[in-house]
Short mmCIF file of N, CA and C in Angstrom, two decimals:
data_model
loop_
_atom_site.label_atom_id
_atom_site.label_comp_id
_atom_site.label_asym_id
_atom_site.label_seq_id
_atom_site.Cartn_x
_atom_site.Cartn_y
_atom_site.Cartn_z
N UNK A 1 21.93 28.91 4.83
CA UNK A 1 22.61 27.94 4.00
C UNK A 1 22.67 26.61 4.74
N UNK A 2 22.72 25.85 3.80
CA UNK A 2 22.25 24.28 4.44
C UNK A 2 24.09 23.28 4.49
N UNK A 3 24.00 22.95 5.84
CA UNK A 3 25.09 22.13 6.16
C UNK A 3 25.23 21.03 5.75
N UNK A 4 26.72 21.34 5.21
CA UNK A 4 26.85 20.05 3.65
C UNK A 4 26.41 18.68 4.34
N UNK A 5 26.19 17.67 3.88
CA UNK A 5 26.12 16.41 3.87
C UNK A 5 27.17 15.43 4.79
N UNK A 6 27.63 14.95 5.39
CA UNK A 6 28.53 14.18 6.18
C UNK A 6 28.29 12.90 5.44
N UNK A 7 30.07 12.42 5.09
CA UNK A 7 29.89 10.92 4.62
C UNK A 7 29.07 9.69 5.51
N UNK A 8 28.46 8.85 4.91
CA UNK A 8 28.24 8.12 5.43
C UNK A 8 29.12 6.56 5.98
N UNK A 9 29.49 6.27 6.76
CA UNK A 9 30.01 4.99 6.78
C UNK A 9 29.97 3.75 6.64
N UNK A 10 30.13 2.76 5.69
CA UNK A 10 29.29 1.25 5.25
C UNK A 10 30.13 0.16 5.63
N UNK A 11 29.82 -1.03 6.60
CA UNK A 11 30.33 -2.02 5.99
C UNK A 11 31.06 -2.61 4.51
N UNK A 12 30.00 -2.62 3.91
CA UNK A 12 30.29 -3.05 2.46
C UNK A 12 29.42 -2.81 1.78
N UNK A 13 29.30 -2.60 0.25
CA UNK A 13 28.17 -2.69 -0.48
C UNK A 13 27.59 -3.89 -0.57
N UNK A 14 26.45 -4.07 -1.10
CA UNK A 14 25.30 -5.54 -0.97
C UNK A 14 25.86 -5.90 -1.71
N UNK A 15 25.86 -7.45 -2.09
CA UNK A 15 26.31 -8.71 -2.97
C UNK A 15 25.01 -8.53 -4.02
N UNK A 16 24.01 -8.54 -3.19
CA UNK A 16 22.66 -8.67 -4.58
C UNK A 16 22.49 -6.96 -4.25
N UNK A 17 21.97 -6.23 -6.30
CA UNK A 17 21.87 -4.87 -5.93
C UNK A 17 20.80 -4.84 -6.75
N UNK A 18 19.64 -5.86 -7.43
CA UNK A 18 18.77 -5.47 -8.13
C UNK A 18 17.59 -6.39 -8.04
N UNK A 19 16.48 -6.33 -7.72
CA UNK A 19 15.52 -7.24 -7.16
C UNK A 19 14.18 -6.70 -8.15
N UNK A 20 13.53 -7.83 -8.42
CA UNK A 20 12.34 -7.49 -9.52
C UNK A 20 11.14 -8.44 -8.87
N UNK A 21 9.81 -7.93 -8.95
CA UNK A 21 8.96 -8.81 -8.58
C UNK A 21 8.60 -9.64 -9.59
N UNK A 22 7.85 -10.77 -9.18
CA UNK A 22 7.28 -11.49 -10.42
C UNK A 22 6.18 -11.96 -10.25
N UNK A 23 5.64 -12.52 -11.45
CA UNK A 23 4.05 -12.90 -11.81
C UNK A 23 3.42 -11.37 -11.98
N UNK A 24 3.91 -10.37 -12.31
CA UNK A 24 3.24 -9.26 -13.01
C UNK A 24 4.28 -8.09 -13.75
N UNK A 25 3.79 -7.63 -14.21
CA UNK A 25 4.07 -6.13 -15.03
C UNK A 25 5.11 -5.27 -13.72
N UNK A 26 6.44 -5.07 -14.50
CA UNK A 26 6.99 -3.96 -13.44
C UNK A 26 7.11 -2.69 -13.73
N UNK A 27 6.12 -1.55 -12.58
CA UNK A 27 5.90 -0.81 -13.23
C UNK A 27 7.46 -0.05 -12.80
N UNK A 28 8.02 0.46 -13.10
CA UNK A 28 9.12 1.64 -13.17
C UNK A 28 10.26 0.91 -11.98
N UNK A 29 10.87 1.62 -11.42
CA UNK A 29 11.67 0.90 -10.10
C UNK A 29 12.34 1.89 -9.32
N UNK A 30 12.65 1.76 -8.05
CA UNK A 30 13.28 2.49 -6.95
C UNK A 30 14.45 2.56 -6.58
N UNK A 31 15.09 3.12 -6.11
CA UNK A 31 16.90 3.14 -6.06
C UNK A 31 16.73 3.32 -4.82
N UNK A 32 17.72 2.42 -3.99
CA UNK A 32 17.95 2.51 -2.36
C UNK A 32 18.90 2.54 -2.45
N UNK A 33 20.09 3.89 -1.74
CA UNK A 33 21.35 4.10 -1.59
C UNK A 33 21.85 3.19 -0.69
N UNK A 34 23.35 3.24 -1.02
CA UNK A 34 23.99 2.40 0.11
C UNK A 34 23.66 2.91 1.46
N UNK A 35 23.64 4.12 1.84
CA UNK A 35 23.74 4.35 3.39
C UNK A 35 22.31 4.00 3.69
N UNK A 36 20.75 3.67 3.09
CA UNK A 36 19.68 3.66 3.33
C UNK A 36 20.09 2.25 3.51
N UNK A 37 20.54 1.21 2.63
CA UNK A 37 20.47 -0.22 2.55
C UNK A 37 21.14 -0.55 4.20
N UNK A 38 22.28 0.11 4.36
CA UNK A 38 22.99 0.11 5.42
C UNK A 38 22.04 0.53 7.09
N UNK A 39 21.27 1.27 7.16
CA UNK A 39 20.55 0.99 7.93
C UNK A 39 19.36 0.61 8.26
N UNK A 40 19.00 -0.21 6.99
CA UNK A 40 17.62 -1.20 7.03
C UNK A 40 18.50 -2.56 7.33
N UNK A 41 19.78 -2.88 7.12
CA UNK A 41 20.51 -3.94 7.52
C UNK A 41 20.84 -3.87 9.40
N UNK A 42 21.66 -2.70 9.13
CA UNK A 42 21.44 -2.76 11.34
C UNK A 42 20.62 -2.52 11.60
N UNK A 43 19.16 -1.79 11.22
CA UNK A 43 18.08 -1.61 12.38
C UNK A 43 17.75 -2.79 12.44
N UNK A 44 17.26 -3.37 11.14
CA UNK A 44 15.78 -4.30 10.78
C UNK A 44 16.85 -5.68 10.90
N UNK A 45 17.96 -5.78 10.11
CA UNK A 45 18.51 -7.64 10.28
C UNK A 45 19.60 -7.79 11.42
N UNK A 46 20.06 -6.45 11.42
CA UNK A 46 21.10 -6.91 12.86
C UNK A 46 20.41 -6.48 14.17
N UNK A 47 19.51 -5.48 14.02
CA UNK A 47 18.47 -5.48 15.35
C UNK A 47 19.03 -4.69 16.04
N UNK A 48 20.58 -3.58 15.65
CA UNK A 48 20.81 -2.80 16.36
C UNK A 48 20.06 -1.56 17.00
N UNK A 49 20.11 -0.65 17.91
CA UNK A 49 19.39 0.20 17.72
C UNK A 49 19.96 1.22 17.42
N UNK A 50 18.83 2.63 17.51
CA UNK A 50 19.31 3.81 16.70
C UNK A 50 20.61 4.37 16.64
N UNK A 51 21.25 4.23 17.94
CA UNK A 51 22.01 5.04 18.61
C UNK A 51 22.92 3.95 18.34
N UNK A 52 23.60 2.92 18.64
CA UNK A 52 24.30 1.81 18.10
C UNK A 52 24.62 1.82 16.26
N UNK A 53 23.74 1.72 15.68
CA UNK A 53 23.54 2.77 14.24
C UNK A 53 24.61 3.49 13.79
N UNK A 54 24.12 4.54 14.67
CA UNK A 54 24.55 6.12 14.43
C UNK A 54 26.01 6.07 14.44
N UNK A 55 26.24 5.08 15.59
CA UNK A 55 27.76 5.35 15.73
C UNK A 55 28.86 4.28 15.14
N UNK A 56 27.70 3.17 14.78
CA UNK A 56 28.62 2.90 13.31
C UNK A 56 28.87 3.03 12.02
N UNK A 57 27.73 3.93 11.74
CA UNK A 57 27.71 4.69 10.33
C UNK A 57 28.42 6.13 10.56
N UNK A 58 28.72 6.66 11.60
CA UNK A 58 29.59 7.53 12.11
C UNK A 58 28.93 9.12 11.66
N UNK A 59 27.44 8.56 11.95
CA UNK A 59 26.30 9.72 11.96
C UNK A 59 25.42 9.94 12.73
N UNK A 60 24.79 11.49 13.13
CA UNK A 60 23.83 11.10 14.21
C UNK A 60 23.07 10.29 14.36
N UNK A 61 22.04 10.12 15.64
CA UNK A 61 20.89 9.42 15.44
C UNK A 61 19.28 10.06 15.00
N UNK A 62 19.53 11.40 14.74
CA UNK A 62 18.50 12.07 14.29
C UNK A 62 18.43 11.86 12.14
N UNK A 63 19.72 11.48 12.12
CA UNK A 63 20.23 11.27 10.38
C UNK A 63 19.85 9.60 10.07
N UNK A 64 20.15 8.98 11.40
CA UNK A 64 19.75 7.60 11.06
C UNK A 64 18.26 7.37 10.89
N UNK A 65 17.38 8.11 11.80
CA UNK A 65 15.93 8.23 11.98
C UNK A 65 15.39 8.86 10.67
N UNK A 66 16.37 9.49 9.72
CA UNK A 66 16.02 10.17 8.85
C UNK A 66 15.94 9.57 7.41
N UNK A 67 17.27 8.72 7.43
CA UNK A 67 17.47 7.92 6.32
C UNK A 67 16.36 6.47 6.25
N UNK A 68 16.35 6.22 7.52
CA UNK A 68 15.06 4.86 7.75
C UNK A 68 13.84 5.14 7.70
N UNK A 69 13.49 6.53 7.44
CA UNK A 69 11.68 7.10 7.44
C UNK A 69 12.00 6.70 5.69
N UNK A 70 13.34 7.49 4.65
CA UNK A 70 13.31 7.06 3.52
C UNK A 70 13.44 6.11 3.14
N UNK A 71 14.09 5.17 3.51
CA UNK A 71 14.42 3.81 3.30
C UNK A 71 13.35 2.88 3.23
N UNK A 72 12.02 3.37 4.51
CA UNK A 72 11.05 2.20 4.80
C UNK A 72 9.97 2.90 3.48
N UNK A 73 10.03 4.21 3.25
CA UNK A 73 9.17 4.59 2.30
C UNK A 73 9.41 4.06 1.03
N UNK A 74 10.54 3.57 0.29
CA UNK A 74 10.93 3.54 -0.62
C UNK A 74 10.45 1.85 -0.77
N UNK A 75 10.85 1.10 0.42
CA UNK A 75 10.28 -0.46 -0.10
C UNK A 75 8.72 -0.50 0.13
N UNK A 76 8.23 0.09 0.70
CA UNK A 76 6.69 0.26 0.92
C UNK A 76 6.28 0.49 -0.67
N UNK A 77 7.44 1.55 -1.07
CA UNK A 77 6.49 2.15 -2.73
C UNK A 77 6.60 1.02 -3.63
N UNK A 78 8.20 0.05 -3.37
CA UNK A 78 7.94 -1.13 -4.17
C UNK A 78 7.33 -2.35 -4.02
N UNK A 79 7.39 -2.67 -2.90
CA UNK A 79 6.14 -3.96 -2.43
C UNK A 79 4.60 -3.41 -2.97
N UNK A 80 4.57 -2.18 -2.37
CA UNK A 80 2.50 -1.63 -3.05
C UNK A 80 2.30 -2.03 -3.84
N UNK A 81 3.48 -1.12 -5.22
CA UNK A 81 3.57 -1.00 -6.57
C UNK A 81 3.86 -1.13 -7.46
N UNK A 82 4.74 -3.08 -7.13
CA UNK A 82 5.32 -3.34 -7.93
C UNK A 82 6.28 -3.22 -9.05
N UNK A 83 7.05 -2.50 -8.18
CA UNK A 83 8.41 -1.59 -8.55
C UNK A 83 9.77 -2.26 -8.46
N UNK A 84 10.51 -2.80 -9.29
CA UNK A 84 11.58 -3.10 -9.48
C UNK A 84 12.58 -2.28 -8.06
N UNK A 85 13.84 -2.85 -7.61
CA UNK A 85 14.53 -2.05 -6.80
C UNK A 85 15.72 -2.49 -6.80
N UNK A 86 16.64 -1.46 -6.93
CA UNK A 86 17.97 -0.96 -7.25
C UNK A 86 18.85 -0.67 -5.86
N UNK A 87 19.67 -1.04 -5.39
CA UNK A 87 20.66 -0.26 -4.54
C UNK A 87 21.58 0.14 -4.88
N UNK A 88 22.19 1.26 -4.92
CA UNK A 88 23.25 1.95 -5.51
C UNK A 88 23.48 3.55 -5.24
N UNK A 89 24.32 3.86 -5.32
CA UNK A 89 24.92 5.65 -4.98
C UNK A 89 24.95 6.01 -3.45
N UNK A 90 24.98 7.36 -3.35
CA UNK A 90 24.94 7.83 -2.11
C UNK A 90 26.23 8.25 -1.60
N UNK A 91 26.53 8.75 -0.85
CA UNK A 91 27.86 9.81 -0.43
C UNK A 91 27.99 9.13 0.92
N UNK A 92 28.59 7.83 0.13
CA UNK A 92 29.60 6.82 1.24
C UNK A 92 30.77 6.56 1.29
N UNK A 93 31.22 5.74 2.35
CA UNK A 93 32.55 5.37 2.05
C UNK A 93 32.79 4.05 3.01
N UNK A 94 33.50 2.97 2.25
CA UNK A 94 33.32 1.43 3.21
C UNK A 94 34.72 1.89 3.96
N UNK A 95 34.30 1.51 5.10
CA UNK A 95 35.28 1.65 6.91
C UNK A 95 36.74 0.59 6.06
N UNK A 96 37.74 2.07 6.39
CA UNK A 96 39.20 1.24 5.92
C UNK A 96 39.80 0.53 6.73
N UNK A 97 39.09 0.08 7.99
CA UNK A 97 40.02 -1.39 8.61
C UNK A 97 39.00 -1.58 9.27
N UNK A 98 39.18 -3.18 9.85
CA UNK A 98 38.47 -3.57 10.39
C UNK A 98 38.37 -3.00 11.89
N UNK A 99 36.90 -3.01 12.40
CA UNK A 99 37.07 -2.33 14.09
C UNK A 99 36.41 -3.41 15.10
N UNK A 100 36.58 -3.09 16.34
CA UNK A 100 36.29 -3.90 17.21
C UNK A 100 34.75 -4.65 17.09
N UNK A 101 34.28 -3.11 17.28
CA UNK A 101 32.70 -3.82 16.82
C UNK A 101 32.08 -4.72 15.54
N UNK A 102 33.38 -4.84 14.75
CA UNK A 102 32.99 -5.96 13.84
C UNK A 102 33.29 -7.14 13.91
N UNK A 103 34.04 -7.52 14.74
CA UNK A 103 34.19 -9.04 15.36
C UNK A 103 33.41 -9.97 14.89
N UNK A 104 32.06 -9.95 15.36
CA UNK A 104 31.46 -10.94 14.83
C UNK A 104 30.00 -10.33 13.55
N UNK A 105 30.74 -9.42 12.85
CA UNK A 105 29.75 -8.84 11.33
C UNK A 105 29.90 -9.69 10.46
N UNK A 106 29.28 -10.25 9.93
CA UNK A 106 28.94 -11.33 8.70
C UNK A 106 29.36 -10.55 7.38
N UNK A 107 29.05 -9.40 7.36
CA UNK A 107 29.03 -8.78 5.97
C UNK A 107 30.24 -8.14 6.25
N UNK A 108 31.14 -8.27 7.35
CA UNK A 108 32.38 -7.13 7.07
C UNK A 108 33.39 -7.65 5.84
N UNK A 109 33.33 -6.67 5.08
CA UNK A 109 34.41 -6.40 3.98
C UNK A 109 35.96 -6.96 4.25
N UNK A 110 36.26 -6.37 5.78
CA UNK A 110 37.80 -7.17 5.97
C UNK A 110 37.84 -8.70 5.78
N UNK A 111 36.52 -9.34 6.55
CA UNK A 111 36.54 -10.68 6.60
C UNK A 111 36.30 -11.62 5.43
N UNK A 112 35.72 -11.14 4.57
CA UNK A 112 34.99 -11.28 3.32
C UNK A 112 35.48 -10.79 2.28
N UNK A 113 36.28 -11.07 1.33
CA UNK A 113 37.17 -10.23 0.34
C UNK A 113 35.98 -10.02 -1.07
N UNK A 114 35.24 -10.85 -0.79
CA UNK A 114 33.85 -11.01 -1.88
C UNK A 114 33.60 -9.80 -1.65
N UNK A 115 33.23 -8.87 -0.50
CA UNK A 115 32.02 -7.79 -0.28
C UNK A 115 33.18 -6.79 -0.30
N UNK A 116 34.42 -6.86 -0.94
CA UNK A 116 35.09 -5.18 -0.28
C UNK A 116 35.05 -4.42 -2.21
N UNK A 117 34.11 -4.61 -2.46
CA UNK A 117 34.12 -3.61 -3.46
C UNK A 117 33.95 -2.27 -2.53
N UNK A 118 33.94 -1.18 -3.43
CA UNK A 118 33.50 -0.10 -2.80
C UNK A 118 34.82 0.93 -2.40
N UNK A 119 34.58 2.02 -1.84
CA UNK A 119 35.72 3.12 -1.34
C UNK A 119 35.84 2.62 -0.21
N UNK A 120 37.47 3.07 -0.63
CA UNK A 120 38.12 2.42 1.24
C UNK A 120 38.84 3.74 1.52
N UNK A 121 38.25 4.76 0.99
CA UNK A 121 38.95 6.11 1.68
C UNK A 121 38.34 7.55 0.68
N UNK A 122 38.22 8.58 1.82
CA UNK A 122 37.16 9.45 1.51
C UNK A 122 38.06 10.13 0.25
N UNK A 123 37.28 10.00 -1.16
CA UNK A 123 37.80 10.67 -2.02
C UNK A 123 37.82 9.72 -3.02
N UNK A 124 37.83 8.59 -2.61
CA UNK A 124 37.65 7.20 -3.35
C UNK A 124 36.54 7.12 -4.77
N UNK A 125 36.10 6.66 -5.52
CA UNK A 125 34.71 6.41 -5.70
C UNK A 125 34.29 5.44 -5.63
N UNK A 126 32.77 4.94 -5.70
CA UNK A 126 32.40 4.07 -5.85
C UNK A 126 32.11 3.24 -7.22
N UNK A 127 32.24 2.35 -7.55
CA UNK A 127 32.30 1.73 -8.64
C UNK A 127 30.91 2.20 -9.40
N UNK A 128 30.10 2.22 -10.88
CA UNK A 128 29.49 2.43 -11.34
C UNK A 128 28.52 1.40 -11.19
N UNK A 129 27.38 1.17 -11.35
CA UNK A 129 26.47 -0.03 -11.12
C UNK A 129 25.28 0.48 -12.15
#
C-alpha cells in the first residue's frame, strides 16, 4: 500500500494562473499545480537549490526532484505544442505565518495581502479557479 501524499507547503498562489500562446491555434491546455508552480519558482527564479526547496515546501528532496521532472515536462508539452496553461489544484497549503527565511521573499503572502488567497491551515480549501 502506497504512503499517502504529504501536504505540500506554498508561499502563495500565482497572481497570473492562465497563459495562452499566440499567433496560432491552441491546441488543448495543461494544468500546473500549485506545489509544481512552487518549485519551478525556487529552483528556476529564486535559484534555490534542491535541498533549500525541500525544506521550504516542508518535503523531501527526492519529492522535490520529483515534482520538477513533472513540472519541466508539462511546460515542455506546452511550449512544443502549443498548449494553453493553467495553474491550479494540488494538496497544498499557504505557510500560516511568516518565517525567517522569508525576509526578503517577494511573493510572501504575509508581506503582500494581494497574494494571500489560498489555505492558511491544513483542512482549509483552496479557492475554486
Amino acid at each position: 500500500m502506497a504512503r499517502p501524499q504529504k501536504r505540500r507547503c506554498i508561499c502563495s498562489v500565482p497572481r497570473v494562473t492562465d497563459f495562452a500562446p499566440q499567433g496560432c491555434d491552441v491546441s488543448g491546455s495543461v494544468n500546473l499545480t500549485y506545489d509544481e508552480y512552487e518549485v519551478i519558482r525556487l529552483l528556476d527564479y529564486r535559484q534555490m537549490t534542491q535541498e533549500e526547496c525541500a525544506e521550504r515546501m516542508q518535503i523531501s528532496r527526492p519529492t522535490v526532484t520529483r515534482i520538477y521532472d513533472e513540472a519541466r515536462r508539462k511546460i515542455a508539452d506546452m511550449l512544443a505544442n502549443g498548449r494553453a496553461l493553467t495553474i491550479a489544484g494540488g494538496d497544498v497549503f499557504v505557510c500560516p505565518a511568516m518565517r525567517p527565511e522569508c525576509a526578503g521573499e517577494e511573493h510572501c503572502c504575509h508581506k503582500n495581502k494581494e497574494l494571500s488567497r489560498g489555505v492558511r491551515a491544513v483542512g482549509d480549501e483552496l479557492p475554486d479557479e
